[in-house]
Structures are given as C-alpha cells and as structure tokens.
mmCIF file of N, CA and C in Angstrom:
data_model
loop_
_atom_site.group_PDB
_atom_site.id
_atom_site.type_symbol
_atom_site.label_atom_id
_atom_site.label_comp_id
_atom_site.label_asym_id
_atom_site.label_seq_id
_atom_site.Cartn_x
_atom_site.Cartn_y
_atom_site.Cartn_z
ATOM 1 N N MET A 1 -2.480 -77.294 29.544
ATOM 2 C CA MET A 1 -3.268 -76.219 28.953
ATOM 3 C C MET A 1 -4.667 -76.271 29.538
ATOM 4 N N GLY A 2 -5.227 -75.111 29.726
ATOM 5 C CA GLY A 2 -6.526 -75.067 30.354
ATOM 6 C C GLY A 2 -7.607 -74.469 29.475
ATOM 7 N N ALA A 3 -8.732 -74.252 30.106
ATOM 8 C CA ALA A 3 -9.901 -73.737 29.392
ATOM 9 C C ALA A 3 -9.644 -72.344 28.819
ATOM 10 N N LEU A 4 -8.921 -71.514 29.559
ATOM 11 C CA LEU A 4 -8.642 -70.160 29.074
ATOM 12 C C LEU A 4 -7.769 -70.198 27.816
ATOM 13 N N THR A 5 -6.802 -71.097 27.811
ATOM 14 C CA THR A 5 -5.941 -71.244 26.637
ATOM 15 C C THR A 5 -6.773 -71.643 25.427
ATOM 16 N N TRP A 6 -7.663 -72.619 25.612
ATOM 17 C CA TRP A 6 -8.505 -73.054 24.499
ATOM 18 C C TRP A 6 -9.426 -71.924 24.033
ATOM 19 N N LYS A 7 -10.007 -71.200 24.959
ATOM 20 C CA LYS A 7 -10.890 -70.096 24.577
ATOM 21 C C LYS A 7 -10.144 -69.069 23.739
ATOM 22 N N MET A 8 -8.928 -68.740 24.157
ATOM 23 C CA MET A 8 -8.137 -67.761 23.412
ATOM 24 C C MET A 8 -7.733 -68.309 22.046
ATOM 25 N N LEU A 9 -7.279 -69.547 22.002
ATOM 26 C CA LEU A 9 -6.846 -70.162 20.754
ATOM 27 C C LEU A 9 -8.015 -70.337 19.787
ATOM 28 N N GLY A 10 -9.108 -70.889 20.278
ATOM 29 C CA GLY A 10 -10.276 -71.118 19.429
ATOM 30 C C GLY A 10 -10.902 -69.830 18.925
ATOM 31 N N THR A 11 -11.027 -68.851 19.813
ATOM 32 C CA THR A 11 -11.610 -67.566 19.423
ATOM 33 C C THR A 11 -10.702 -66.831 18.447
ATOM 34 N N GLY A 12 -9.412 -66.837 18.713
ATOM 35 C CA GLY A 12 -8.467 -66.181 17.814
ATOM 36 C C GLY A 12 -8.485 -66.798 16.423
ATOM 37 N N ALA A 13 -8.535 -68.115 16.371
ATOM 38 C CA ALA A 13 -8.579 -68.801 15.075
ATOM 39 C C ALA A 13 -9.854 -68.455 14.324
ATOM 40 N N ALA A 14 -10.980 -68.465 15.029
ATOM 41 C CA ALA A 14 -12.262 -68.171 14.383
ATOM 42 C C ALA A 14 -12.315 -66.730 13.886
ATOM 43 N N LEU A 15 -11.843 -65.794 14.694
ATOM 44 C CA LEU A 15 -11.861 -64.389 14.283
ATOM 45 C C LEU A 15 -10.924 -64.130 13.107
ATOM 46 N N GLY A 16 -9.746 -64.710 13.160
ATOM 47 C CA GLY A 16 -8.807 -64.549 12.059
ATOM 48 C C GLY A 16 -9.344 -65.135 10.766
ATOM 49 N N ALA A 17 -9.922 -66.316 10.859
ATOM 50 C CA ALA A 17 -10.482 -66.964 9.673
ATOM 51 C C ALA A 17 -11.656 -66.171 9.118
ATOM 52 N N ALA A 18 -12.499 -65.650 9.990
ATOM 53 C CA ALA A 18 -13.648 -64.863 9.530
ATOM 54 C C ALA A 18 -13.187 -63.595 8.817
ATOM 55 N N GLY A 19 -12.179 -62.937 9.364
ATOM 56 C CA GLY A 19 -11.663 -61.727 8.723
ATOM 57 C C GLY A 19 -11.069 -62.017 7.361
ATOM 58 N N ALA A 20 -10.267 -63.073 7.266
ATOM 59 C CA ALA A 20 -9.668 -63.446 5.983
ATOM 60 C C ALA A 20 -10.741 -63.875 4.992
ATOM 61 N N ALA A 21 -11.726 -64.624 5.463
ATOM 62 C CA ALA A 21 -12.799 -65.086 4.575
ATOM 63 C C ALA A 21 -13.624 -63.914 4.058
ATOM 64 N N ARG A 22 -13.834 -62.923 4.884
ATOM 65 C CA ARG A 22 -14.583 -61.748 4.432
ATOM 66 C C ARG A 22 -13.845 -61.044 3.297
ATOM 67 N N LEU A 23 -12.531 -60.919 3.415
ATOM 68 C CA LEU A 23 -11.743 -60.321 2.333
ATOM 69 C C LEU A 23 -11.855 -61.154 1.057
ATOM 70 N N VAL A 24 -11.757 -62.466 1.195
ATOM 71 C CA VAL A 24 -11.835 -63.361 0.033
ATOM 72 C C VAL A 24 -13.201 -63.270 -0.636
ATOM 73 N N VAL A 25 -14.263 -63.328 0.151
ATOM 74 C CA VAL A 25 -15.599 -63.303 -0.446
ATOM 75 C C VAL A 25 -15.906 -61.936 -1.045
ATOM 76 N N THR A 26 -15.387 -60.876 -0.452
ATOM 77 C CA THR A 26 -15.579 -59.538 -1.020
ATOM 78 C C THR A 26 -14.873 -59.428 -2.366
ATOM 79 N N ARG A 27 -13.630 -59.897 -2.437
ATOM 80 C CA ARG A 27 -12.891 -59.872 -3.709
ATOM 81 C C ARG A 27 -13.593 -60.748 -4.749
ATOM 82 N N GLY A 28 -14.051 -61.907 -4.327
ATOM 83 C CA GLY A 28 -14.772 -62.796 -5.240
ATOM 84 C C GLY A 28 -16.038 -62.163 -5.780
ATOM 85 N N TRP A 29 -16.746 -61.455 -4.919
ATOM 86 C CA TRP A 29 -17.978 -60.767 -5.328
ATOM 87 C C TRP A 29 -17.662 -59.703 -6.384
ATOM 88 N N ILE A 30 -16.609 -58.934 -6.140
ATOM 89 C CA ILE A 30 -16.230 -57.879 -7.079
ATOM 90 C C ILE A 30 -15.839 -58.483 -8.427
ATOM 91 N N VAL A 31 -15.079 -59.577 -8.402
ATOM 92 C CA VAL A 31 -14.676 -60.222 -9.651
ATOM 93 C C VAL A 31 -15.899 -60.782 -10.384
ATOM 94 N N ALA A 32 -16.813 -61.414 -9.640
ATOM 95 C CA ALA A 32 -17.974 -62.054 -10.260
ATOM 96 C C ALA A 32 -19.007 -61.058 -10.776
ATOM 97 N N THR A 33 -19.210 -59.961 -10.051
ATOM 98 C CA THR A 33 -20.287 -59.035 -10.419
ATOM 99 C C THR A 33 -19.790 -57.725 -11.010
ATOM 100 N N GLY A 34 -18.541 -57.396 -10.761
ATOM 101 C CA GLY A 34 -18.020 -56.110 -11.207
ATOM 102 C C GLY A 34 -18.439 -54.952 -10.325
ATOM 103 N N LYS A 35 -19.086 -55.257 -9.195
ATOM 104 C CA LYS A 35 -19.547 -54.222 -8.262
ATOM 105 C C LYS A 35 -19.103 -54.564 -6.849
ATOM 106 N N GLU A 36 -19.084 -53.531 -6.012
ATOM 107 C CA GLU A 36 -18.841 -53.748 -4.585
ATOM 108 C C GLU A 36 -20.036 -54.508 -4.003
ATOM 109 N N PRO A 37 -19.802 -55.328 -2.974
ATOM 110 C CA PRO A 37 -20.930 -56.007 -2.343
ATOM 111 C C PRO A 37 -21.847 -54.989 -1.659
ATOM 112 N N PRO A 38 -23.121 -55.314 -1.529
ATOM 113 C CA PRO A 38 -24.031 -54.374 -0.882
ATOM 114 C C PRO A 38 -23.662 -54.177 0.586
ATOM 115 N N THR A 39 -23.573 -52.918 0.997
ATOM 116 C CA THR A 39 -23.266 -52.635 2.399
ATOM 117 C C THR A 39 -24.531 -52.600 3.249
ATOM 118 N N ASP A 40 -25.658 -52.386 2.602
ATOM 119 C CA ASP A 40 -26.942 -52.362 3.301
ATOM 120 C C ASP A 40 -27.956 -53.149 2.478
ATOM 121 N N PRO A 41 -27.998 -54.472 2.643
ATOM 122 C CA PRO A 41 -28.904 -55.293 1.844
ATOM 123 C C PRO A 41 -30.388 -54.949 2.022
ATOM 124 N N GLU A 42 -30.726 -54.257 3.114
ATOM 125 C CA GLU A 42 -32.121 -53.879 3.342
ATOM 126 C C GLU A 42 -32.532 -52.649 2.527
ATOM 127 N N ASN A 43 -31.558 -51.960 1.949
ATOM 128 C CA ASN A 43 -31.827 -50.756 1.155
ATOM 129 C C ASN A 43 -32.660 -51.124 -0.069
ATOM 130 N N PRO A 44 -33.771 -50.431 -0.320
ATOM 131 C CA PRO A 44 -34.628 -50.749 -1.471
ATOM 132 C C PRO A 44 -33.919 -50.605 -2.817
ATOM 133 N N GLU A 45 -32.809 -49.874 -2.872
ATOM 134 C CA GLU A 45 -32.077 -49.725 -4.129
ATOM 135 C C GLU A 45 -31.228 -50.958 -4.452
ATOM 136 N N VAL A 46 -31.029 -51.818 -3.487
ATOM 137 C CA VAL A 46 -30.303 -53.068 -3.702
ATOM 138 C C VAL A 46 -31.318 -54.111 -4.172
ATOM 139 N N THR A 47 -30.998 -54.784 -5.286
ATOM 140 C CA THR A 47 -31.943 -55.779 -5.806
ATOM 141 C C THR A 47 -32.020 -56.987 -4.878
ATOM 142 N N TRP A 48 -33.131 -57.711 -4.989
ATOM 143 C CA TRP A 48 -33.306 -58.914 -4.187
ATOM 144 C C TRP A 48 -32.193 -59.916 -4.472
ATOM 145 N N SER A 49 -31.865 -60.089 -5.747
ATOM 146 C CA SER A 49 -30.832 -61.076 -6.086
ATOM 147 C C SER A 49 -29.477 -60.682 -5.507
ATOM 148 N N GLU A 50 -29.141 -59.398 -5.505
ATOM 149 C CA GLU A 50 -27.893 -58.954 -4.893
ATOM 150 C C GLU A 50 -27.911 -59.176 -3.382
ATOM 151 N N ALA A 51 -29.004 -58.793 -2.744
ATOM 152 C CA ALA A 51 -29.095 -58.918 -1.283
ATOM 153 C C ALA A 51 -29.006 -60.380 -0.847
ATOM 154 N N ILE A 52 -29.771 -61.233 -1.492
ATOM 155 C CA ILE A 52 -29.778 -62.650 -1.112
ATOM 156 C C ILE A 52 -28.469 -63.316 -1.527
ATOM 157 N N GLY A 53 -27.968 -62.973 -2.705
ATOM 158 C CA GLY A 53 -26.698 -63.542 -3.162
ATOM 159 C C GLY A 53 -25.553 -63.214 -2.225
ATOM 160 N N TRP A 54 -25.489 -61.951 -1.792
ATOM 161 C CA TRP A 54 -24.430 -61.551 -0.866
ATOM 162 C C TRP A 54 -24.609 -62.243 0.482
ATOM 163 N N ALA A 55 -25.830 -62.314 0.958
ATOM 164 C CA ALA A 55 -26.079 -62.960 2.257
ATOM 165 C C ALA A 55 -25.651 -64.429 2.226
ATOM 166 N N VAL A 56 -26.010 -65.124 1.165
ATOM 167 C CA VAL A 56 -25.663 -66.543 1.059
ATOM 168 C C VAL A 56 -24.159 -66.714 0.883
ATOM 169 N N ALA A 57 -23.581 -65.996 -0.064
ATOM 170 C CA ALA A 57 -22.149 -66.152 -0.345
ATOM 171 C C ALA A 57 -21.295 -65.822 0.877
ATOM 172 N N SER A 58 -21.569 -64.685 1.505
ATOM 173 C CA SER A 58 -20.735 -64.280 2.631
ATOM 174 C C SER A 58 -20.928 -65.201 3.833
ATOM 175 N N SER A 59 -22.149 -65.587 4.118
ATOM 176 C CA SER A 59 -22.370 -66.436 5.293
ATOM 177 C C SER A 59 -21.771 -67.827 5.101
ATOM 178 N N VAL A 60 -21.892 -68.388 3.910
ATOM 179 C CA VAL A 60 -21.336 -69.722 3.676
ATOM 180 C C VAL A 60 -19.808 -69.691 3.761
ATOM 181 N N VAL A 61 -19.185 -68.765 3.065
ATOM 182 C CA VAL A 61 -17.718 -68.709 3.050
ATOM 183 C C VAL A 61 -17.167 -68.428 4.445
ATOM 184 N N ILE A 62 -17.749 -67.483 5.150
ATOM 185 C CA ILE A 62 -17.248 -67.126 6.482
ATOM 186 C C ILE A 62 -17.478 -68.265 7.478
ATOM 187 N N THR A 63 -18.638 -68.888 7.427
ATOM 188 C CA THR A 63 -18.920 -69.984 8.358
ATOM 189 C C THR A 63 -18.010 -71.177 8.117
ATOM 190 N N VAL A 64 -17.806 -71.549 6.866
ATOM 191 C CA VAL A 64 -16.911 -72.671 6.557
ATOM 192 C C VAL A 64 -15.488 -72.354 7.016
ATOM 193 N N ALA A 65 -15.019 -71.148 6.789
ATOM 194 C CA ALA A 65 -13.676 -70.763 7.221
ATOM 195 C C ALA A 65 -13.551 -70.838 8.742
ATOM 196 N N ARG A 66 -14.565 -70.379 9.455
ATOM 197 C CA ARG A 66 -14.527 -70.433 10.921
ATOM 198 C C ARG A 66 -14.492 -71.872 11.422
ATOM 199 N N VAL A 67 -15.309 -72.741 10.818
ATOM 200 C CA VAL A 67 -15.338 -74.144 11.238
ATOM 201 C C VAL A 67 -13.981 -74.800 10.982
ATOM 202 N N LEU A 68 -13.425 -74.589 9.781
ATOM 203 C CA LEU A 68 -12.124 -75.176 9.465
ATOM 204 C C LEU A 68 -11.044 -74.684 10.425
ATOM 205 N N ALA A 69 -11.012 -73.393 10.685
ATOM 206 C CA ALA A 69 -9.989 -72.831 11.573
ATOM 207 C C ALA A 69 -10.159 -73.332 13.003
ATOM 208 N N THR A 70 -11.376 -73.408 13.482
ATOM 209 C CA THR A 70 -11.613 -73.877 14.846
ATOM 210 C C THR A 70 -11.254 -75.348 14.985
ATOM 211 N N ARG A 71 -11.562 -76.136 13.971
ATOM 212 C CA ARG A 71 -11.199 -77.557 14.016
ATOM 213 C C ARG A 71 -9.677 -77.736 14.007
ATOM 214 N N LYS A 72 -8.978 -76.950 13.189
ATOM 215 C CA LYS A 72 -7.517 -77.030 13.174
ATOM 216 C C LYS A 72 -6.937 -76.571 14.514
ATOM 217 N N ALA A 73 -7.526 -75.560 15.103
ATOM 218 C CA ALA A 73 -7.071 -75.096 16.410
ATOM 219 C C ALA A 73 -7.302 -76.182 17.462
ATOM 220 N N ALA A 74 -8.428 -76.876 17.392
ATOM 221 C CA ALA A 74 -8.715 -77.957 18.338
ATOM 222 C C ALA A 74 -7.735 -79.112 18.140
ATOM 223 N N GLU A 75 -7.387 -79.373 16.895
ATOM 224 C CA GLU A 75 -6.404 -80.416 16.601
ATOM 225 C C GLU A 75 -5.041 -80.047 17.202
ATOM 226 N N TYR A 76 -4.637 -78.807 17.013
ATOM 227 C CA TYR A 76 -3.372 -78.327 17.580
ATOM 228 C C TYR A 76 -3.401 -78.390 19.116
ATOM 229 N N TYR A 77 -4.509 -77.940 19.699
ATOM 230 C CA TYR A 77 -4.648 -77.952 21.161
ATOM 231 C C TYR A 77 -4.544 -79.385 21.680
ATOM 232 N N THR A 78 -5.212 -80.308 21.015
ATOM 233 C CA THR A 78 -5.206 -81.701 21.450
ATOM 234 C C THR A 78 -3.799 -82.290 21.386
ATOM 235 N N LYS A 79 -3.082 -82.001 20.297
ATOM 236 C CA LYS A 79 -1.705 -82.508 20.178
ATOM 237 C C LYS A 79 -0.792 -81.883 21.226
ATOM 238 N N SER A 80 -1.001 -80.622 21.524
ATOM 239 C CA SER A 80 -0.138 -79.919 22.476
ATOM 240 C C SER A 80 -0.417 -80.293 23.920
ATOM 241 N N SER A 81 -1.694 -80.486 24.258
ATOM 242 C CA SER A 81 -2.054 -80.711 25.655
ATOM 243 C C SER A 81 -2.269 -82.186 25.992
ATOM 244 N N GLY A 82 -2.484 -83.001 24.982
ATOM 245 C CA GLY A 82 -2.731 -84.421 25.244
ATOM 246 C C GLY A 82 -4.192 -84.748 25.480
ATOM 247 N N HIS A 83 -5.059 -83.745 25.419
ATOM 248 C CA HIS A 83 -6.494 -83.986 25.574
ATOM 249 C C HIS A 83 -7.256 -82.961 24.742
ATOM 250 N N PRO A 84 -8.452 -83.341 24.298
ATOM 251 C CA PRO A 84 -9.228 -82.380 23.497
ATOM 252 C C PRO A 84 -9.720 -81.215 24.350
ATOM 253 N N PRO A 85 -10.031 -80.093 23.711
ATOM 254 C CA PRO A 85 -10.550 -78.959 24.482
ATOM 255 C C PRO A 85 -11.903 -79.280 25.096
ATOM 256 N N GLU A 86 -12.163 -78.641 26.203
ATOM 257 C CA GLU A 86 -13.457 -78.794 26.883
ATOM 258 C C GLU A 86 -14.550 -78.211 26.000
ATOM 259 N N SER A 87 -15.654 -78.909 25.915
ATOM 260 C CA SER A 87 -16.787 -78.414 25.145
ATOM 261 C C SER A 87 -17.372 -77.179 25.820
ATOM 262 N N PRO A 88 -17.838 -76.189 25.030
ATOM 263 C CA PRO A 88 -18.454 -75.023 25.650
ATOM 264 C C PRO A 88 -19.734 -75.378 26.399
ATOM 265 N N LEU A 89 -20.285 -76.559 26.108
ATOM 266 C CA LEU A 89 -21.493 -76.993 26.803
ATOM 267 C C LEU A 89 -21.185 -77.660 28.132
ATOM 268 N N GLY A 90 -19.902 -77.924 28.374
ATOM 269 C CA GLY A 90 -19.500 -78.527 29.644
ATOM 270 C C GLY A 90 -20.112 -79.883 29.889
ATOM 271 N N TYR A 91 -20.706 -80.060 31.027
ATOM 272 C CA TYR A 91 -21.245 -81.365 31.420
ATOM 273 C C TYR A 91 -22.368 -81.824 30.509
ATOM 274 N N LEU A 92 -23.083 -80.903 29.870
ATOM 275 C CA LEU A 92 -24.170 -81.303 28.966
ATOM 276 C C LEU A 92 -23.655 -82.081 27.776
ATOM 277 N N ALA A 93 -22.459 -81.744 27.300
ATOM 278 C CA ALA A 93 -21.887 -82.441 26.152
ATOM 279 C C ALA A 93 -21.459 -83.859 26.507
ATOM 280 N N ARG A 94 -21.142 -84.086 27.763
ATOM 281 C CA ARG A 94 -20.699 -85.411 28.199
ATOM 282 C C ARG A 94 -21.868 -86.304 28.610
ATOM 283 N N ALA A 95 -23.008 -85.724 28.865
ATOM 284 C CA ALA A 95 -24.150 -86.502 29.344
ATOM 285 C C ALA A 95 -24.651 -87.428 28.247
ATOM 286 N N ARG A 96 -24.886 -88.655 28.608
ATOM 287 C CA ARG A 96 -25.429 -89.650 27.665
ATOM 288 C C ARG A 96 -26.758 -90.151 28.223
ATOM 289 N N PRO A 97 -27.729 -90.272 27.343
ATOM 290 C CA PRO A 97 -29.029 -90.771 27.848
ATOM 291 C C PRO A 97 -28.989 -92.230 28.203
#
C-alpha cells in the first residue's frame, strides 16, 4: 500500500466521521435546546450563548470524531500494509534533534 492509498483511506474516514458527527451534534442540539442550531452565528439575532455554545459543541464533537476515525484508519492501514502510514510532514516528522 502506498501514500495514495493512505490519503484516500484517511481522508475518507475523516470526511465520513465529520458528516456523521455533524448529524449527531445537530440532533443533540435540537434535543437539548428545542431549537435548530444557528445557521449563521454571526447574525445579531442569535444570542451569544447560542453562537458560542454551537461553536464549541460542534467543533469538539466533529474534531473528536475525525481523530478517532483517522486513528482507526491508520490502525487498519498498518495491519494491512505492515507499516504505518507516512506522516503528512514527511521527512520533518522523522527528523530528531
């Protein structure tokens, strides 16, 4: 397996996880607040607590889902190929002071 395979696998996992997490956090927001999440947090009609709450909730849930999915994809890639995926930083990640 090569770099292109890892890029496709890692990106696909991250995108899929982000999409699923967005659905989960949106449903959670509706259950918790009884309202749809703000579509434009910069709108003056959206309260500060709603804007900041949505920003924090959505970013945390989506980021954690992406990290978990990417790590699982890297685990699968490593088991399948016999070596871990190449770091996106390339030689910089391998450099030791």
